[in-house]
Amino acid sequence: MDKNTILEHKLPPELKIILEEYDWVVNTIGCSRTEVFKLDNRHQTLYLKINKPESVFNLEREKTILKWLESKLLVPQVLFFCKYKGKEYLLMSEIEGEVSFKANSDEIKRQNVKILAEGLKKIHSMDYSDCPINNSPDNLLQIAKDKLENKKIDNSKFDERWSDKTPEELFQEILKNKPRKYDYVFSHGDYCLPNVIVKNKELSGFIDWSFGGINDRYFDFAAVAWSIGYNLGGEWVKYFFEDYGLEEIDWNRMKFFQMLNEFFQLS
């Protein structure tokens, strides 16, 4: 969709004024249903997200988490948020750098895996006592159950490991693998390589926080292990956990969260 169409038909009036002098490019990285645009003028780069408020993890949640994270982590600054004609609009500053999956040598892959591990350790070490969002696994299980009952799960999107299962079968498998207790931390919620930005061989910041909140640390482990394997190769996963400092990986817990995540794809 071109800039003029968006300006004429979609944007809230006050946002039209702010963005009138910007050049627009559609951002195609990621698989979310959220529309993302990169906006440039001669002075700065911004990002605009447009989404439906009824999404499970909507932009209002992301705005809430980003506001809470101000001065705590390297995250985008919220510049504008509103709901208008059935859509949410979130305008943010840019985190400069490259997405961490851009690695054309083993040296850069190793460097970025270390950055990923150190970044997640920093996130998980935060005090979450006043975190405004609770994404506990039990809460997510209830949401997943509601989506299942309302026929909102498409098993054609499932990972190949369980692509032969119906949504009902996979949900039962999830319940069978449910951990007896959880290891709560502040969680990014979608800790994949496109959401970690690197600049000059160092961490530049973290983006895409709509899943952020209190959760089990393995929710992030499940996401990043899959993402490293997909983007860099499975042989690099072990280095991530070594750098994070995890001495023994609980693969059953990992499987539980990777299966649970299938119910939140494209939410």
mmCIF file of C-alpha atoms in Angstrom:
data_model
loop_
_atom_site.group_PDB
_atom_site.id
_atom_site.type_symbol
_atom_site.label_atom_id
_atom_site.label_comp_id
_atom_site.label_asym_id
_atom_site.label_seq_id
_atom_site.Cartn_x
_atom_site.Cartn_y
_atom_site.Cartn_z
ATOM 1 C CA MET A 1 0.000 0.000 0.000
ATOM 2 C CA ASP A 2 1.482 3.352 -1.032
ATOM 3 C CA LYS A 3 2.010 6.366 1.186
ATOM 4 C CA ASN A 4 -0.769 8.482 -0.361
ATOM 5 C CA THR A 5 -3.370 5.756 0.175
ATOM 6 C CA ILE A 6 -2.383 5.466 3.828
ATOM 7 C CA LEU A 7 -2.350 9.220 4.367
ATOM 8 C CA GLU A 8 -5.740 9.680 2.721
ATOM 9 C CA HIS A 9 -7.672 6.788 4.202
ATOM 10 C CA LYS A 10 -6.030 5.313 7.266
ATOM 11 C CA LEU A 11 -4.090 7.652 9.499
ATOM 12 C CA PRO A 12 -5.525 9.650 12.393
ATOM 13 C CA PRO A 13 -5.498 13.366 11.488
ATOM 14 C CA GLU A 14 -2.835 14.304 14.058
ATOM 15 C CA LEU A 15 -0.553 11.515 12.804
ATOM 16 C CA LYS A 16 -0.961 12.663 9.195
ATOM 17 C CA ILE A 17 0.490 16.025 10.184
ATOM 18 C CA ILE A 18 3.466 14.464 11.982
ATOM 19 C CA LEU A 19 4.381 12.145 9.097
ATOM 20 C CA GLU A 20 3.552 14.262 6.062
ATOM 21 C CA GLU A 21 7.191 14.950 5.140
ATOM 22 C CA TYR A 22 8.437 11.372 5.565
ATOM 23 C CA ASP A 23 9.239 8.798 2.911
ATOM 24 C CA TRP A 24 7.578 5.442 3.561
ATOM 25 C CA VAL A 25 8.886 1.901 3.067
ATOM 26 C CA VAL A 26 6.970 -1.247 4.015
ATOM 27 C CA ASN A 27 8.932 -3.393 6.464
ATOM 28 C CA THR A 28 8.741 -7.051 5.391
ATOM 29 C CA ILE A 29 10.846 -8.669 8.137
ATOM 30 C CA GLY A 30 8.862 -10.951 10.441
ATOM 31 C CA CYS A 31 5.592 -12.865 10.112
ATOM 32 C CA SER A 32 3.191 -10.829 12.236
ATOM 33 C CA ARG A 33 -0.085 -9.528 10.831
ATOM 34 C CA THR A 34 0.872 -6.084 12.118
ATOM 35 C CA GLU A 35 1.630 -3.601 9.342
ATOM 36 C CA VAL A 36 5.062 -2.026 9.883
ATOM 37 C CA PHE A 37 6.441 0.986 7.999
ATOM 38 C CA LYS A 38 9.905 2.520 8.040
ATOM 39 C CA LEU A 39 9.664 6.307 7.799
ATOM 40 C CA ASP A 40 12.563 8.533 6.776
ATOM 41 C CA ASN A 41 13.177 12.227 6.377
ATOM 42 C CA ARG A 42 16.509 14.047 6.260
ATOM 43 C CA HIS A 43 16.794 14.147 10.025
ATOM 44 C CA GLN A 44 15.583 10.865 11.501
ATOM 45 C CA THR A 45 14.073 7.423 10.957
ATOM 46 C CA LEU A 46 10.884 6.306 12.681
ATOM 47 C CA TYR A 47 8.767 3.161 12.665
ATOM 48 C CA LEU A 48 4.982 3.023 12.518
ATOM 49 C CA LYS A 49 2.955 -0.055 13.430
ATOM 50 C CA ILE A 50 -0.721 -0.473 12.537
ATOM 51 C CA ASN A 51 -2.779 -3.320 13.956
ATOM 52 C CA LYS A 52 -6.244 -4.404 15.071
ATOM 53 C CA PRO A 53 -6.927 -3.851 18.805
ATOM 54 C CA GLU A 54 -8.515 -7.303 19.167
ATOM 55 C CA SER A 55 -5.188 -9.051 18.536
ATOM 56 C CA VAL A 56 -4.145 -11.137 21.559
ATOM 57 C CA PHE A 57 -0.908 -9.204 21.874
ATOM 58 C CA ASN A 58 -1.876 -5.780 20.637
ATOM 59 C CA LEU A 59 -0.019 -2.512 20.200
ATOM 60 C CA GLU A 60 -1.469 -1.010 23.364
ATOM 61 C CA ARG A 61 0.298 -3.769 25.298
ATOM 62 C CA GLU A 62 3.524 -3.021 23.448
ATOM 63 C CA LYS A 63 3.160 0.684 24.230
ATOM 64 C CA THR A 64 2.612 -0.162 27.909
ATOM 65 C CA ILE A 65 5.721 -2.351 28.075
ATOM 66 C CA LEU A 66 7.873 0.174 26.193
ATOM 67 C CA LYS A 67 6.832 2.942 28.575
ATOM 68 C CA TRP A 68 7.684 0.698 31.530
ATOM 69 C CA LEU A 69 11.073 -0.131 29.992
ATOM 70 C CA GLU A 70 12.107 3.501 29.482
ATOM 71 C CA SER A 71 15.511 4.037 31.147
ATOM 72 C CA LYS A 72 15.707 0.304 31.945
ATOM 73 C CA LEU A 73 16.713 -1.209 28.584
ATOM 74 C CA LEU A 74 17.719 -0.142 25.081
ATOM 75 C CA VAL A 75 14.271 -0.010 23.471
ATOM 76 C CA PRO A 76 12.413 2.284 21.049
ATOM 77 C CA GLN A 77 10.872 5.452 22.437
ATOM 78 C CA VAL A 78 7.100 5.725 22.095
ATOM 79 C CA LEU A 79 6.328 8.928 20.184
ATOM 80 C CA PHE A 80 2.616 8.526 19.483
ATOM 81 C CA PHE A 81 -0.157 6.027 20.174
ATOM 82 C CA CYS A 82 -3.881 6.077 19.502
ATOM 83 C CA LYS A 83 -6.863 4.015 18.396
ATOM 84 C CA TYR A 84 -8.679 5.269 15.319
ATOM 85 C CA LYS A 85 -11.406 3.704 13.169
ATOM 86 C CA GLY A 86 -10.853 0.165 14.381
ATOM 87 C CA LYS A 87 -7.046 0.236 14.270
ATOM 88 C CA GLU A 88 -4.178 0.931 16.664
ATOM 89 C CA TYR A 89 -1.288 3.188 15.672
ATOM 90 C CA LEU A 90 2.085 3.090 17.407
ATOM 91 C CA LEU A 91 4.896 5.431 16.311
ATOM 92 C CA MET A 92 8.378 4.771 17.674
ATOM 93 C CA SER A 93 11.968 5.883 17.358
ATOM 94 C CA GLU A 94 14.525 3.733 15.553
ATOM 95 C CA ILE A 95 17.051 1.404 17.158
ATOM 96 C CA GLU A 96 20.031 1.886 14.859
ATOM 97 C CA GLY A 97 21.937 -1.100 13.515
ATOM 98 C CA GLU A 98 21.337 -4.427 11.790
ATOM 99 C CA VAL A 99 19.089 -7.330 12.729
ATOM 100 C CA SER A 100 21.217 -10.009 14.379
ATOM 101 C CA PHE A 101 20.568 -12.709 11.781
ATOM 102 C CA LYS A 102 22.644 -10.770 9.240
ATOM 103 C CA ALA A 103 25.878 -12.712 9.661
ATOM 104 C CA ASN A 104 27.901 -13.742 6.612
ATOM 105 C CA SER A 105 30.770 -15.470 8.414
ATOM 106 C CA ASP A 106 31.237 -17.861 11.320
ATOM 107 C CA GLU A 107 33.050 -15.107 13.200
ATOM 108 C CA ILE A 108 30.042 -12.784 12.991
ATOM 109 C CA LYS A 109 27.637 -15.619 13.828
ATOM 110 C CA ARG A 110 29.632 -16.411 16.962
ATOM 111 C CA GLN A 111 29.750 -12.730 17.887
ATOM 112 C CA ASN A 112 26.000 -12.298 17.444
ATOM 113 C CA VAL A 113 25.150 -15.449 19.392
ATOM 114 C CA LYS A 114 27.153 -14.058 22.306
ATOM 115 C CA ILE A 115 25.322 -10.729 22.012
ATOM 116 C CA LEU A 116 21.990 -12.575 21.977
ATOM 117 C CA ALA A 117 22.877 -14.482 25.143
ATOM 118 C CA GLU A 118 24.146 -11.439 27.010
ATOM 119 C CA GLY A 119 21.085 -9.461 25.939
ATOM 120 C CA LEU A 120 18.669 -12.074 27.215
ATOM 121 C CA LYS A 121 20.555 -12.372 30.502
ATOM 122 C CA LYS A 122 20.110 -8.629 30.924
ATOM 123 C CA ILE A 123 16.368 -8.870 30.252
ATOM 124 C CA HIS A 124 15.914 -11.833 32.584
ATOM 125 C CA SER A 125 17.842 -10.156 35.405
ATOM 126 C CA MET A 126 15.422 -7.222 35.624
ATOM 127 C CA ASP A 127 13.239 -6.629 38.665
ATOM 128 C CA TYR A 128 9.718 -7.393 37.442
ATOM 129 C CA SER A 129 7.842 -6.678 40.682
ATOM 130 C CA ASP A 130 6.026 -3.695 39.139
ATOM 131 C CA CYS A 131 5.763 -5.056 35.582
ATOM 132 C CA PRO A 132 2.304 -4.123 34.238
ATOM 133 C CA ILE A 133 1.824 -7.230 32.050
ATOM 134 C CA ASN A 134 1.517 -10.837 33.257
ATOM 135 C CA ASN A 135 2.023 -13.444 30.520
ATOM 136 C CA SER A 136 2.283 -16.396 32.888
ATOM 137 C CA PRO A 137 2.065 -19.802 31.170
ATOM 138 C CA ASP A 138 -1.250 -20.506 32.900
ATOM 139 C CA ASN A 139 -2.667 -17.269 31.474
ATOM 140 C CA LEU A 140 -1.369 -18.227 28.026
ATOM 141 C CA LEU A 141 -2.857 -21.713 28.328
ATOM 142 C CA GLN A 142 -6.270 -20.187 29.020
ATOM 143 C CA ILE A 143 -5.939 -17.888 26.001
ATOM 144 C CA ALA A 144 -4.843 -20.856 23.869
ATOM 145 C CA LYS A 145 -7.853 -22.857 25.079
ATOM 146 C CA ASP A 146 -10.198 -19.984 24.207
ATOM 147 C CA LYS A 147 -8.677 -19.699 20.728
ATOM 148 C CA LEU A 148 -9.038 -23.448 20.254
ATOM 149 C CA GLU A 149 -12.694 -23.426 21.283
ATOM 150 C CA ASN A 150 -13.369 -20.506 18.914
ATOM 151 C CA LYS A 151 -11.670 -22.302 15.994
ATOM 152 C CA LYS A 152 -8.978 -19.627 15.667
ATOM 153 C CA ILE A 153 -6.006 -22.015 15.315
ATOM 154 C CA ASP A 154 -4.698 -22.895 11.844
ATOM 155 C CA ASN A 155 -2.631 -26.078 12.021
ATOM 156 C CA SER A 156 -1.276 -25.462 8.515
ATOM 157 C CA LYS A 157 1.003 -22.902 10.233
ATOM 158 C CA PHE A 158 2.382 -25.427 12.735
ATOM 159 C CA ASP A 159 6.089 -26.230 12.780
ATOM 160 C CA GLU A 160 6.941 -29.412 10.859
ATOM 161 C CA ARG A 161 7.625 -31.220 14.137
ATOM 162 C CA TRP A 162 3.898 -31.322 14.902
ATOM 163 C CA SER A 163 2.351 -30.495 11.545
ATOM 164 C CA ASP A 164 0.588 -33.884 11.558
ATOM 165 C CA LYS A 165 -1.445 -32.947 14.646
ATOM 166 C CA THR A 166 -4.800 -31.240 14.824
ATOM 167 C CA PRO A 167 -5.012 -28.173 17.097
ATOM 168 C CA GLU A 168 -6.917 -30.294 19.635
ATOM 169 C CA GLU A 169 -4.233 -33.000 19.608
ATOM 170 C CA LEU A 170 -1.432 -30.491 20.013
ATOM 171 C CA PHE A 171 -3.207 -28.793 22.908
ATOM 172 C CA GLN A 172 -3.530 -32.134 24.703
ATOM 173 C CA GLU A 173 0.183 -32.743 24.106
ATOM 174 C CA ILE A 174 0.922 -29.338 25.623
ATOM 175 C CA LEU A 175 -1.082 -30.193 28.742
ATOM 176 C CA LYS A 176 0.772 -33.505 29.105
ATOM 177 C CA ASN A 177 4.109 -31.660 29.064
ATOM 178 C CA LYS A 178 3.084 -28.833 31.414
ATOM 179 C CA PRO A 179 5.843 -28.143 33.986
ATOM 180 C CA ARG A 180 4.977 -28.576 37.652
ATOM 181 C CA LYS A 181 6.335 -25.129 38.483
ATOM 182 C CA TYR A 182 7.569 -22.084 36.597
ATOM 183 C CA ASP A 183 10.773 -20.060 36.690
ATOM 184 C CA TYR A 184 9.439 -16.522 36.432
ATOM 185 C CA VAL A 185 11.445 -13.655 34.946
ATOM 186 C CA PHE A 186 10.738 -10.548 32.936
ATOM 187 C CA SER A 187 10.455 -11.965 29.423
ATOM 188 C CA HIS A 188 10.805 -10.391 25.993
ATOM 189 C CA GLY A 189 8.193 -12.822 24.702
ATOM 190 C CA ASP A 190 9.450 -12.998 21.104
ATOM 191 C CA TYR A 191 13.212 -13.225 21.516
ATOM 192 C CA CYS A 192 14.105 -13.984 17.902
ATOM 193 C CA LEU A 193 17.059 -12.735 15.880
ATOM 194 C CA PRO A 194 15.068 -10.106 13.917
ATOM 195 C CA ASN A 195 14.169 -8.469 17.250
ATOM 196 C CA VAL A 196 17.734 -7.991 18.506
ATOM 197 C CA ILE A 197 19.673 -5.163 16.847
ATOM 198 C CA VAL A 198 23.469 -5.077 16.597
ATOM 199 C CA LYS A 199 25.701 -2.107 15.763
ATOM 200 C CA ASN A 200 29.506 -1.964 15.661
ATOM 201 C CA LYS A 201 29.754 -5.501 17.087
ATOM 202 C CA GLU A 202 27.712 -4.543 20.150
ATOM 203 C CA LEU A 203 24.101 -4.759 21.277
ATOM 204 C CA SER A 204 22.183 -1.724 20.040
ATOM 205 C CA GLY A 205 18.743 -2.597 21.400
ATOM 206 C CA PHE A 206 15.619 -4.740 21.417
ATOM 207 C CA ILE A 207 12.433 -4.288 19.375
ATOM 208 C CA ASP A 208 8.940 -5.847 19.051
ATOM 209 C CA TRP A 209 7.700 -6.007 22.644
ATOM 210 C CA SER A 210 4.012 -6.880 22.213
ATOM 211 C CA PHE A 211 4.589 -10.262 23.938
ATOM 212 C CA GLY A 212 6.688 -8.722 26.737
ATOM 213 C CA GLY A 213 5.796 -9.364 30.378
ATOM 214 C CA ILE A 214 6.228 -11.748 33.292
ATOM 215 C CA ASN A 215 6.762 -15.299 32.035
ATOM 216 C CA ASP A 216 8.903 -18.412 32.435
ATOM 217 C CA ARG A 217 12.444 -17.901 31.113
ATOM 218 C CA TYR A 218 12.005 -20.933 28.864
ATOM 219 C CA PHE A 219 9.410 -19.052 26.835
ATOM 220 C CA ASP A 220 12.313 -16.936 25.563
ATOM 221 C CA PHE A 221 14.678 -19.927 25.366
ATOM 222 C CA ALA A 222 12.198 -21.748 23.131
ATOM 223 C CA ALA A 223 11.922 -18.787 20.763
ATOM 224 C CA VAL A 224 15.627 -18.017 20.496
ATOM 225 C CA ALA A 225 16.688 -21.668 20.119
ATOM 226 C CA TRP A 226 14.310 -22.046 17.184
ATOM 227 C CA SER A 227 15.371 -18.705 15.688
ATOM 228 C CA ILE A 228 19.099 -19.443 15.916
ATOM 229 C CA GLY A 229 18.562 -22.805 14.252
ATOM 230 C CA TYR A 230 16.432 -21.268 11.512
ATOM 231 C CA ASN A 231 18.640 -18.246 10.802
ATOM 232 C CA LEU A 232 22.181 -19.382 11.604
ATOM 233 C CA GLY A 233 22.069 -23.179 11.863
ATOM 234 C CA GLY A 234 21.357 -25.631 14.651
ATOM 235 C CA GLU A 235 25.044 -26.015 15.504
ATOM 236 C CA TRP A 236 25.026 -22.502 17.026
ATOM 237 C CA VAL A 237 22.315 -23.170 19.622
ATOM 238 C CA LYS A 238 24.710 -24.780 22.112
ATOM 239 C CA TYR A 239 26.934 -21.698 22.108
ATOM 240 C CA PHE A 240 23.979 -19.507 23.037
ATOM 241 C CA PHE A 241 23.230 -21.539 26.151
ATOM 242 C CA GLU A 242 26.915 -21.689 27.069
ATOM 243 C CA ASP A 243 27.129 -17.890 26.838
ATOM 244 C CA TYR A 244 23.899 -17.477 28.788
ATOM 245 C CA GLY A 245 25.336 -19.683 31.526
ATOM 246 C CA LEU A 246 22.718 -22.438 31.457
ATOM 247 C CA GLU A 247 24.530 -25.583 32.543
ATOM 248 C CA GLU A 248 21.750 -28.066 31.834
ATOM 249 C CA ILE A 249 18.925 -27.580 29.333
ATOM 250 C CA ASP A 250 15.472 -28.882 30.241
ATOM 251 C CA TRP A 251 14.388 -30.074 26.805
ATOM 252 C CA ASN A 252 10.937 -31.175 27.991
ATOM 253 C CA ARG A 253 10.262 -27.649 29.246
ATOM 254 C CA MET A 254 11.625 -26.296 25.963
ATOM 255 C CA LYS A 255 9.227 -28.526 24.019
ATOM 256 C CA PHE A 256 6.274 -27.382 26.138
ATOM 257 C CA PHE A 257 6.896 -23.719 25.340
ATOM 258 C CA GLN A 258 7.642 -24.314 21.665
ATOM 259 C CA MET A 259 4.337 -26.174 21.308
ATOM 260 C CA LEU A 260 2.473 -23.510 23.292
ATOM 261 C CA ASN A 261 3.908 -20.804 21.040
ATOM 262 C CA GLU A 262 2.148 -22.389 18.043
ATOM 263 C CA PHE A 263 -1.134 -21.095 19.454
ATOM 264 C CA PHE A 264 0.127 -17.507 19.294
ATOM 265 C CA GLN A 265 1.584 -17.404 15.792
ATOM 266 C CA LEU A 266 0.198 -14.454 13.815
ATOM 267 C CA SER A 267 -1.873 -13.354 16.828
#
